[in-house]
mmCIF file of C-alpha atoms in Angstrom:
data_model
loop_
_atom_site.group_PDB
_atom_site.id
_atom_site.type_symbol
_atom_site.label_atom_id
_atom_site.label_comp_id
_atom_site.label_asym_id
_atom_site.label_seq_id
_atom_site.Cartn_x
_atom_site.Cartn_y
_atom_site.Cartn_z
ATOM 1 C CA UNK A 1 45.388 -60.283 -8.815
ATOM 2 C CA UNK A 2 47.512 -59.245 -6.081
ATOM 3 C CA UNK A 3 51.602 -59.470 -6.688
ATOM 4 C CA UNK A 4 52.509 -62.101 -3.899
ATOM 5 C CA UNK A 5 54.661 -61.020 -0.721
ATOM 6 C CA UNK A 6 53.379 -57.161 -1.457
ATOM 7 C CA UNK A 7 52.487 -56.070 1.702
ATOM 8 C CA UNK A 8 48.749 -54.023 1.947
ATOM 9 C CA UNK A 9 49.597 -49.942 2.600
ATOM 10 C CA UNK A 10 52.272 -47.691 1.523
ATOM 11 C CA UNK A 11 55.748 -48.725 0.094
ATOM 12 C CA UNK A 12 58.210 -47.037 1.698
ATOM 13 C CA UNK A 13 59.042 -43.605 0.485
ATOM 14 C CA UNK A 14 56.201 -43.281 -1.340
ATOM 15 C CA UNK A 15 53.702 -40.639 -1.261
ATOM 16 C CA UNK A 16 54.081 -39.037 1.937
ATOM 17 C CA UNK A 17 51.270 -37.497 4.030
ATOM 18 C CA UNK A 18 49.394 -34.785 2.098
ATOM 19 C CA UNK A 19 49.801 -31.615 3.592
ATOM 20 C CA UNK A 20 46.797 -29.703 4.171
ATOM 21 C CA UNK A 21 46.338 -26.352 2.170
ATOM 22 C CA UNK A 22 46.011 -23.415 4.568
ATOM 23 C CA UNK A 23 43.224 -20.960 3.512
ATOM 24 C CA UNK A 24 45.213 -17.897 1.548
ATOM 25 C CA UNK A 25 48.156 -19.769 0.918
ATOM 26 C CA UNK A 26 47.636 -20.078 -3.503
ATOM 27 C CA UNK A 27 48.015 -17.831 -6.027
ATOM 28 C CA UNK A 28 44.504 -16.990 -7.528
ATOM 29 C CA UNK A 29 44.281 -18.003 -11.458
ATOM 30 C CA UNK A 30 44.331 -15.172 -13.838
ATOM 31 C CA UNK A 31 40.964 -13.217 -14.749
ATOM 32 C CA UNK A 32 38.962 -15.450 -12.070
ATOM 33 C CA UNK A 33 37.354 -11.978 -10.956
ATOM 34 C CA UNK A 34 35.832 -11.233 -14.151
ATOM 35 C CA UNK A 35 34.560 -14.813 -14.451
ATOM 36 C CA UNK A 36 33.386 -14.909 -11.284
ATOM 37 C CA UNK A 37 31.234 -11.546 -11.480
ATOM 38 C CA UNK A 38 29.737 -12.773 -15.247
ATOM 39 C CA UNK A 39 28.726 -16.092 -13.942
ATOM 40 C CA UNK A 40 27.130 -13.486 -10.513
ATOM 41 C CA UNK A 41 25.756 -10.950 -13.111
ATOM 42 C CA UNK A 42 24.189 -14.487 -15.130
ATOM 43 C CA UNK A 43 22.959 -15.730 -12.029
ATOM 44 C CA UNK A 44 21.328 -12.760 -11.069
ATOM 45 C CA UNK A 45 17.782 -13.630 -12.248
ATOM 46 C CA UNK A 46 17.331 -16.602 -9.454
ATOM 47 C CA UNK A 47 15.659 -19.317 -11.900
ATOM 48 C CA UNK A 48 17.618 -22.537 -11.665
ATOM 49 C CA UNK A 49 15.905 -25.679 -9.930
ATOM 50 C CA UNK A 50 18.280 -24.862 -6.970
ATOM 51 C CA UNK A 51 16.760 -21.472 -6.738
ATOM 52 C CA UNK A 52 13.179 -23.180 -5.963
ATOM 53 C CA UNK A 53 14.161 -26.372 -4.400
ATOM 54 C CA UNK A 54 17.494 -25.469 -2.648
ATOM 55 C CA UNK A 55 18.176 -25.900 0.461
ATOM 56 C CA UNK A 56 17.443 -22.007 0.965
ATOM 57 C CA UNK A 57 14.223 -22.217 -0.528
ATOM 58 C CA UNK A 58 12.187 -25.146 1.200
ATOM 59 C CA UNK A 59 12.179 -24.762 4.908
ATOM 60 C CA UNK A 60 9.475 -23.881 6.350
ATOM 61 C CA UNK A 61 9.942 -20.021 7.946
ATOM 62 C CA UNK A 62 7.262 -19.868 9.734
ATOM 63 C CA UNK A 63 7.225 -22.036 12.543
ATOM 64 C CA UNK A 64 10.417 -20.646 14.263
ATOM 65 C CA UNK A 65 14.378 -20.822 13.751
ATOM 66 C CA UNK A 66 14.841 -24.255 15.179
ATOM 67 C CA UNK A 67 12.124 -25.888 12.569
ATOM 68 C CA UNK A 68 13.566 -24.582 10.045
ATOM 69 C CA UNK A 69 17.276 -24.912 10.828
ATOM 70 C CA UNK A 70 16.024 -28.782 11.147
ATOM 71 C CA UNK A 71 14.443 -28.509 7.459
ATOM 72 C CA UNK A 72 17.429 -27.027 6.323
ATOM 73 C CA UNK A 73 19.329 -30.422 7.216
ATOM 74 C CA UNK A 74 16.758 -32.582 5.903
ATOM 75 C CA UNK A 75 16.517 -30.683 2.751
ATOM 76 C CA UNK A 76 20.079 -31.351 2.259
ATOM 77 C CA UNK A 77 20.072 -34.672 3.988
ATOM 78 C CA UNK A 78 17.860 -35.576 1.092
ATOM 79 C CA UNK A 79 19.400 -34.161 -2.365
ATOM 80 C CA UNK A 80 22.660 -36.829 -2.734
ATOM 81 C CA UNK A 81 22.139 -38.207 -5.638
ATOM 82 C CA UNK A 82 18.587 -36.881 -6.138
ATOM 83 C CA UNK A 83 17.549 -34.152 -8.421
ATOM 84 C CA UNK A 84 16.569 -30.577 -6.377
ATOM 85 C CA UNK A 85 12.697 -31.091 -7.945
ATOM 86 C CA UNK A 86 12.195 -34.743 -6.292
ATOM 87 C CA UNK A 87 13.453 -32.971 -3.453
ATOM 88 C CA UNK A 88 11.830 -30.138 -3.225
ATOM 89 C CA UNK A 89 8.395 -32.639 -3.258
ATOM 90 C CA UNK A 90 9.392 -34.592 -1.000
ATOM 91 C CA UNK A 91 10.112 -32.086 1.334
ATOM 92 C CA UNK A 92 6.479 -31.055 0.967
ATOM 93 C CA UNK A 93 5.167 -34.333 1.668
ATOM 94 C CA UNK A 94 7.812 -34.132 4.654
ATOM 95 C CA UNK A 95 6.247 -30.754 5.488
ATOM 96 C CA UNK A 96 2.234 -31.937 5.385
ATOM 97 C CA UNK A 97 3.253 -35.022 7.817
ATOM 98 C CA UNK A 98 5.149 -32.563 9.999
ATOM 99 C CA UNK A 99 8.740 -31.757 9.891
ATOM 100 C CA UNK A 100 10.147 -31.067 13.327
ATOM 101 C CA UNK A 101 12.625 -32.751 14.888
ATOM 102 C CA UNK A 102 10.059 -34.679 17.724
ATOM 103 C CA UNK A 103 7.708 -35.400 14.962
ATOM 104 C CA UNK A 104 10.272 -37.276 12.276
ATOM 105 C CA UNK A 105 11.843 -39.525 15.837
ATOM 106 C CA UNK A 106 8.102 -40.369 16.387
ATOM 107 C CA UNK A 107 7.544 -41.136 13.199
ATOM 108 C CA UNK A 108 8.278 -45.006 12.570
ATOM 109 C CA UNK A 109 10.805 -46.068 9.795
ATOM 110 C CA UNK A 110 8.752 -47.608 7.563
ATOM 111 C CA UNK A 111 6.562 -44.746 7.102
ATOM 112 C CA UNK A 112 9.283 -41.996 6.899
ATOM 113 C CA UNK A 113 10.924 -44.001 3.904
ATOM 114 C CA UNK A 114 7.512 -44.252 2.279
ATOM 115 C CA UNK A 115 7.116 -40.348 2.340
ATOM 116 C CA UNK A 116 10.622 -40.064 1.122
ATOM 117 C CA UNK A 117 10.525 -43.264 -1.291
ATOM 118 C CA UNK A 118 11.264 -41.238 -4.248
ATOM 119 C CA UNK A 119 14.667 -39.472 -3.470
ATOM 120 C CA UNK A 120 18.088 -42.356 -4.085
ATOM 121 C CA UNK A 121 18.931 -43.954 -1.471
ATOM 122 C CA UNK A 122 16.028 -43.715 0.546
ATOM 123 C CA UNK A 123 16.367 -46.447 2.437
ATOM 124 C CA UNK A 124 19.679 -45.636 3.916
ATOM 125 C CA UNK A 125 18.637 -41.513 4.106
ATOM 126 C CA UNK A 126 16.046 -42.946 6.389
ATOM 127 C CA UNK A 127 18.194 -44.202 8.665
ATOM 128 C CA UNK A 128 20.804 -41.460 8.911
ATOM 129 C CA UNK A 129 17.510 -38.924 9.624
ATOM 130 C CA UNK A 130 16.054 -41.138 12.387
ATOM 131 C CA UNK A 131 19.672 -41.737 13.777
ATOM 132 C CA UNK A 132 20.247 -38.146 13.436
ATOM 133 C CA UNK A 133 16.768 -36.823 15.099
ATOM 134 C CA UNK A 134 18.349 -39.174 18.226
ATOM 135 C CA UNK A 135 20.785 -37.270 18.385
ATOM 136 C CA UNK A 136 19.497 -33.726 18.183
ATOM 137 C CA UNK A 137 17.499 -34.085 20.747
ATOM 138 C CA UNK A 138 19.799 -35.997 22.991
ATOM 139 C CA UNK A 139 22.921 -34.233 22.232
ATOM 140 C CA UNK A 140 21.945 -30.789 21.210
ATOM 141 C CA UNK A 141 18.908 -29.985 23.101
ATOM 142 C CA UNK A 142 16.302 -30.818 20.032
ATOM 143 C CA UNK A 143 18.290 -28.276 17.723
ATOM 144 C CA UNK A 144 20.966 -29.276 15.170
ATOM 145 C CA UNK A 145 24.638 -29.178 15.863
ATOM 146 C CA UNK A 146 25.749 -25.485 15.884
ATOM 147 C CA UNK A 147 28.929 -25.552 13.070
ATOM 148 C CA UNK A 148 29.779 -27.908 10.144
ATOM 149 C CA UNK A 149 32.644 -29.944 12.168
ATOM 150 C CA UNK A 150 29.456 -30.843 14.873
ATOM 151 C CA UNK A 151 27.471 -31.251 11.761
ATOM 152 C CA UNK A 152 29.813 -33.756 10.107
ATOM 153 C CA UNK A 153 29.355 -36.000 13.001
ATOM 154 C CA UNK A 154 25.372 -36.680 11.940
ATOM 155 C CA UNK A 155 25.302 -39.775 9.814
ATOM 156 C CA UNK A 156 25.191 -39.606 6.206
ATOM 157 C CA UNK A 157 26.699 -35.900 6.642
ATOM 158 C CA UNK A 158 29.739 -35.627 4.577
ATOM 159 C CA UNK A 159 31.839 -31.874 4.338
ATOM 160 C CA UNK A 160 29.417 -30.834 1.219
ATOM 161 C CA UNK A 161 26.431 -31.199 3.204
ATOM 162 C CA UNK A 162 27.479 -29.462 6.601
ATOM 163 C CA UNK A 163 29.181 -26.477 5.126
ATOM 164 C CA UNK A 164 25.914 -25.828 3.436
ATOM 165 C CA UNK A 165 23.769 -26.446 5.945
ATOM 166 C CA UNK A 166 25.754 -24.474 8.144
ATOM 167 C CA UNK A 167 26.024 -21.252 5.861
ATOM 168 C CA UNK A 168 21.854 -21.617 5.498
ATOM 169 C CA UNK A 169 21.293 -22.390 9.354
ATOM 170 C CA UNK A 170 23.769 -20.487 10.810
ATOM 171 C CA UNK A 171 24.848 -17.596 8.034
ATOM 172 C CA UNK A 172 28.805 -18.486 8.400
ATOM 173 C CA UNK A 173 31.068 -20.432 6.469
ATOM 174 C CA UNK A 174 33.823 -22.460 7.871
ATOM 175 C CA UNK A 175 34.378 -23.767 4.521
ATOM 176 C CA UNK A 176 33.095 -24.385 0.824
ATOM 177 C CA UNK A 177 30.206 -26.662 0.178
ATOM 178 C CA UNK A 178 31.421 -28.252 -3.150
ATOM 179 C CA UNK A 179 29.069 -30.415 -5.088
ATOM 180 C CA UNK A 180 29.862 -32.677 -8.580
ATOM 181 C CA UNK A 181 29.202 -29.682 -10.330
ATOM 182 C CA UNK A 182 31.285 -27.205 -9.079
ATOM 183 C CA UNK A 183 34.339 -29.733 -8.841
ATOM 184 C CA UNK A 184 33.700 -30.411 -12.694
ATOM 185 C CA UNK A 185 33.677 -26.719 -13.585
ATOM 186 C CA UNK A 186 35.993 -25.704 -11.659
ATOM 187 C CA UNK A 187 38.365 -28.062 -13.160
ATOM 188 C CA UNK A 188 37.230 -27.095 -16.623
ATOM 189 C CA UNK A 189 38.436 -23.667 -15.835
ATOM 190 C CA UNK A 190 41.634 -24.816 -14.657
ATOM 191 C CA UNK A 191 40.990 -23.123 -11.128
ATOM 192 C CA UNK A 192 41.852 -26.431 -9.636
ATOM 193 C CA UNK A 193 43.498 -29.730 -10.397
ATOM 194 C CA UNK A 194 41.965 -31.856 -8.310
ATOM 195 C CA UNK A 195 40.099 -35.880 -8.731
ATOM 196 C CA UNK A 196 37.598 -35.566 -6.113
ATOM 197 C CA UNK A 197 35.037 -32.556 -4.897
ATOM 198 C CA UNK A 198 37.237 -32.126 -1.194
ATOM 199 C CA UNK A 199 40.318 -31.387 -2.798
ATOM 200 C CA UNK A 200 38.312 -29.166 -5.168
ATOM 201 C CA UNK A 201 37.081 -27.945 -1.634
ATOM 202 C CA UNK A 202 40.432 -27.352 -0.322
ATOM 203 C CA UNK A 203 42.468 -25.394 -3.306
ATOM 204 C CA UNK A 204 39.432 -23.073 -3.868
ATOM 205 C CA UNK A 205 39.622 -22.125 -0.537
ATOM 206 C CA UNK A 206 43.571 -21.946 -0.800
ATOM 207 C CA UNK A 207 42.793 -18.847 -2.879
ATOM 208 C CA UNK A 208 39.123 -17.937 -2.917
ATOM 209 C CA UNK A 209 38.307 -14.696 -0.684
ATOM 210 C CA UNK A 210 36.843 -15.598 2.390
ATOM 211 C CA UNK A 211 34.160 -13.185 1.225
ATOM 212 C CA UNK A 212 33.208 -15.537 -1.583
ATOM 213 C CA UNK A 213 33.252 -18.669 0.371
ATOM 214 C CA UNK A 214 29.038 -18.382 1.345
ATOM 215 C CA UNK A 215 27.446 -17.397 -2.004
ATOM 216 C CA UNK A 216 30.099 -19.891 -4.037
ATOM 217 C CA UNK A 217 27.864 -23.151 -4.069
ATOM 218 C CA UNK A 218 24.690 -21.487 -4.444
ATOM 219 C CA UNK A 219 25.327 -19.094 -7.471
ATOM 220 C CA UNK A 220 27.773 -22.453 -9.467
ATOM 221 C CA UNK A 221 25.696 -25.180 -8.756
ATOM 222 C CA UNK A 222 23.043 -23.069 -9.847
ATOM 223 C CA UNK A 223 25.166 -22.060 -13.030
ATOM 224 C CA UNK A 224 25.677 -25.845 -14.094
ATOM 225 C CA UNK A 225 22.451 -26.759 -13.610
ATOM 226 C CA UNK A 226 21.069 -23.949 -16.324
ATOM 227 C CA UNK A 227 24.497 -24.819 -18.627
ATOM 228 C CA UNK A 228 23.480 -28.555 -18.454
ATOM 229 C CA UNK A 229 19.806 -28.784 -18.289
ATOM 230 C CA UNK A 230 18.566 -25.481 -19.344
ATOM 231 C CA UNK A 231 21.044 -24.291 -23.057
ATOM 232 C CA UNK A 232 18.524 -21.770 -24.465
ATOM 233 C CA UNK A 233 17.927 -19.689 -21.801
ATOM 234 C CA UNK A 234 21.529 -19.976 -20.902
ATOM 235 C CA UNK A 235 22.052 -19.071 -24.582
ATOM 236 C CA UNK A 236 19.628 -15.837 -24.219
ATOM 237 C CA UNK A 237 21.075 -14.621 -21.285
ATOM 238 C CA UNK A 238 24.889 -14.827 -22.215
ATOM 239 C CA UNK A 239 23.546 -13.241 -25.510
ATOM 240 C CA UNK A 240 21.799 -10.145 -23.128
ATOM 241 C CA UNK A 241 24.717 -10.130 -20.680
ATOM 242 C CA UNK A 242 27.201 -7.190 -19.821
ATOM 243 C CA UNK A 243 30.032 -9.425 -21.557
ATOM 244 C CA UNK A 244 28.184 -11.591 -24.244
ATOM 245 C CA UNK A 245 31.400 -12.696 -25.962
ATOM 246 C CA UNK A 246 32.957 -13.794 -22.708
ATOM 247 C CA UNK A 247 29.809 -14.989 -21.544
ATOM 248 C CA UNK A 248 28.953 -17.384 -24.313
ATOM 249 C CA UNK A 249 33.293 -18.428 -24.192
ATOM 250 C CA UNK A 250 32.648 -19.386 -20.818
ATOM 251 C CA UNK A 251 29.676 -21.791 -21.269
ATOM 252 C CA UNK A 252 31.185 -23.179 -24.031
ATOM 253 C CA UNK A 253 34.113 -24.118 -21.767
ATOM 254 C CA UNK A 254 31.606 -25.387 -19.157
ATOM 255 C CA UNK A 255 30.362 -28.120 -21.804
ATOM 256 C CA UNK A 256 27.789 -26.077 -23.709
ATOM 257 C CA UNK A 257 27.905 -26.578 -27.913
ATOM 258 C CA UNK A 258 27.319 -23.155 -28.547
ATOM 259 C CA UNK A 259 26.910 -23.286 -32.087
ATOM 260 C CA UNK A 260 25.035 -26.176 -31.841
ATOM 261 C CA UNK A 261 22.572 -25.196 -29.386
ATOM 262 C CA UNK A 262 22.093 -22.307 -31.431
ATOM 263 C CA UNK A 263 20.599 -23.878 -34.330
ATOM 264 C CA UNK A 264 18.920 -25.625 -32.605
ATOM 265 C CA UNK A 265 17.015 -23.052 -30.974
ATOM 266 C CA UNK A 266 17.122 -20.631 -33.758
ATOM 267 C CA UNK A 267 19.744 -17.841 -32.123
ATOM 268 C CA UNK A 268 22.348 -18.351 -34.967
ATOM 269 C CA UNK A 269 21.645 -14.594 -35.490
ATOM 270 C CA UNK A 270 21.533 -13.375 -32.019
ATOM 271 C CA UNK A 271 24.924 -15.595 -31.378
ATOM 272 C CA UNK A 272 26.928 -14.356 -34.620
ATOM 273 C CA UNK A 273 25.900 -10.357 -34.225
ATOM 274 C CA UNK A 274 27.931 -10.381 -30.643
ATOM 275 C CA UNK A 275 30.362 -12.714 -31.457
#
């Protein structure tokens, strides 16, 4: 129930207007180098879903820059709330009806949310991609928008999305691409404080090295995903790794049961001898 007479909005004095963090302006937390270069050395083998059903990994290469800067989009227009294996078949079913930009605005609505009927939200995704193909070719000459502030004017494209999309597409980063994932682990570190993934987006980059800023999503969502959905490998490799102490501390941080897990996939030994 609302308190009667309270006027909708601010009360005065309250909560003035956030000011925006300027890139470079935090101090870094402790020891985030040597996390960061563990969770790169960890990463290093390329075999989370992300690394075969990224964004990266399903455009088609072959039929020219502007195809596959669209795919790239799509791809990514396609993976809210869907997991990177239902999208990485329906971007092959996307791929065998033909995914260029003339094709998908030719192609009417009901079928395009039949091809992509398995991803969440297909319905609305369907939509944003035909409104978006409009677009494209009316606004940007049939290829997509050329940065992520152009990009964030697509429908359905939200920060996340065109940072990505623009560090794939485009190889530059205007800013961080920061997914559920990353904004939980980067709060279980205590790198940010934050509630929601953009101001996760906006303290990392208040410290973060610019340097960092285009590999960041790719190598933590990647991370989480083996953490979550994939413990004994996880387990094997921290065990292998340069740092296995700090490596297995780290994951066990992130939400991993370490001595759990470990029973459970017989490494009790391997665990205990580097611990």
């Amino acid at each position: 129930g609302k308190s009667p007479g309270k006027s909708p909005g601010r009360s005065p004095g309250r909560s003035p207007r956030r000011v925006r963090i300027e890139p470079g302006t935090l101090k870094p937390p402790a020891n985030w180098e040597k996390i960061y270069s563990l969770v790169e050395e960890l990463r290093a083998d390329r075999s989370a879903p992300v690394d075969t059903d990224g964004g990266e990994a399903l455009p088609e290469k072959h039929l020219g820059e502007v195809v596959y800067r669209f795919q790239v989009l799509i791809a990514l227009m396609l993976s809210s709330q869907t997991k990177d294996a239902v999208v990485g078949e329906t971007m092959r079913i996307l791929q065998g009806h033909g995914l260029t930009v003339k094709n998908i605005h030719q192609t009417d609505h009901e079928t395009l949310n039949s091809l992509i009927r398995k991803v969440g939200f297909h319905n609305n995704k369907t939509k944003f991609i035909k409104e978006s193909c409009e677009i494209i070719l009316s606004k940007h000459n049939g290829d997509i928008p050329p940065n992520a502030d152009e990009l964030m004017k697509l429908p359905g494209v939200g920060p996340k999305m065109a940072y990505i999309v623009e560090n794939i597409a485009f190889d530059t980063a205007s800013g961080i691409g920061v997914d559920t994932h990353m904004h939980r682990m980067f709060n279980d570190l205590k790198w940010v404080t934050s509630k929601t993934p953009e101001q996760t987006r906006e303290q990392l980059e208040g410290w973060l090295p610019r340097d960092k800023w285009a590999s960041i999503n790719y190598i933590w969502v990647g991370f989480g995903q083996e953490v979550q959905q994939q413990k004994e490998k996880m387990l094997k490799k921290c065990v292998a790794s340069s740092s296995p102490r700090d490596a297995l501390g780290l994951v066990e941080k992130l939400g991993l049961d370490v001595k759990k897990e470990a029973k459970r996939f017989g490494l009790e030994d391997d665990v205990k001898s580097v611990m």
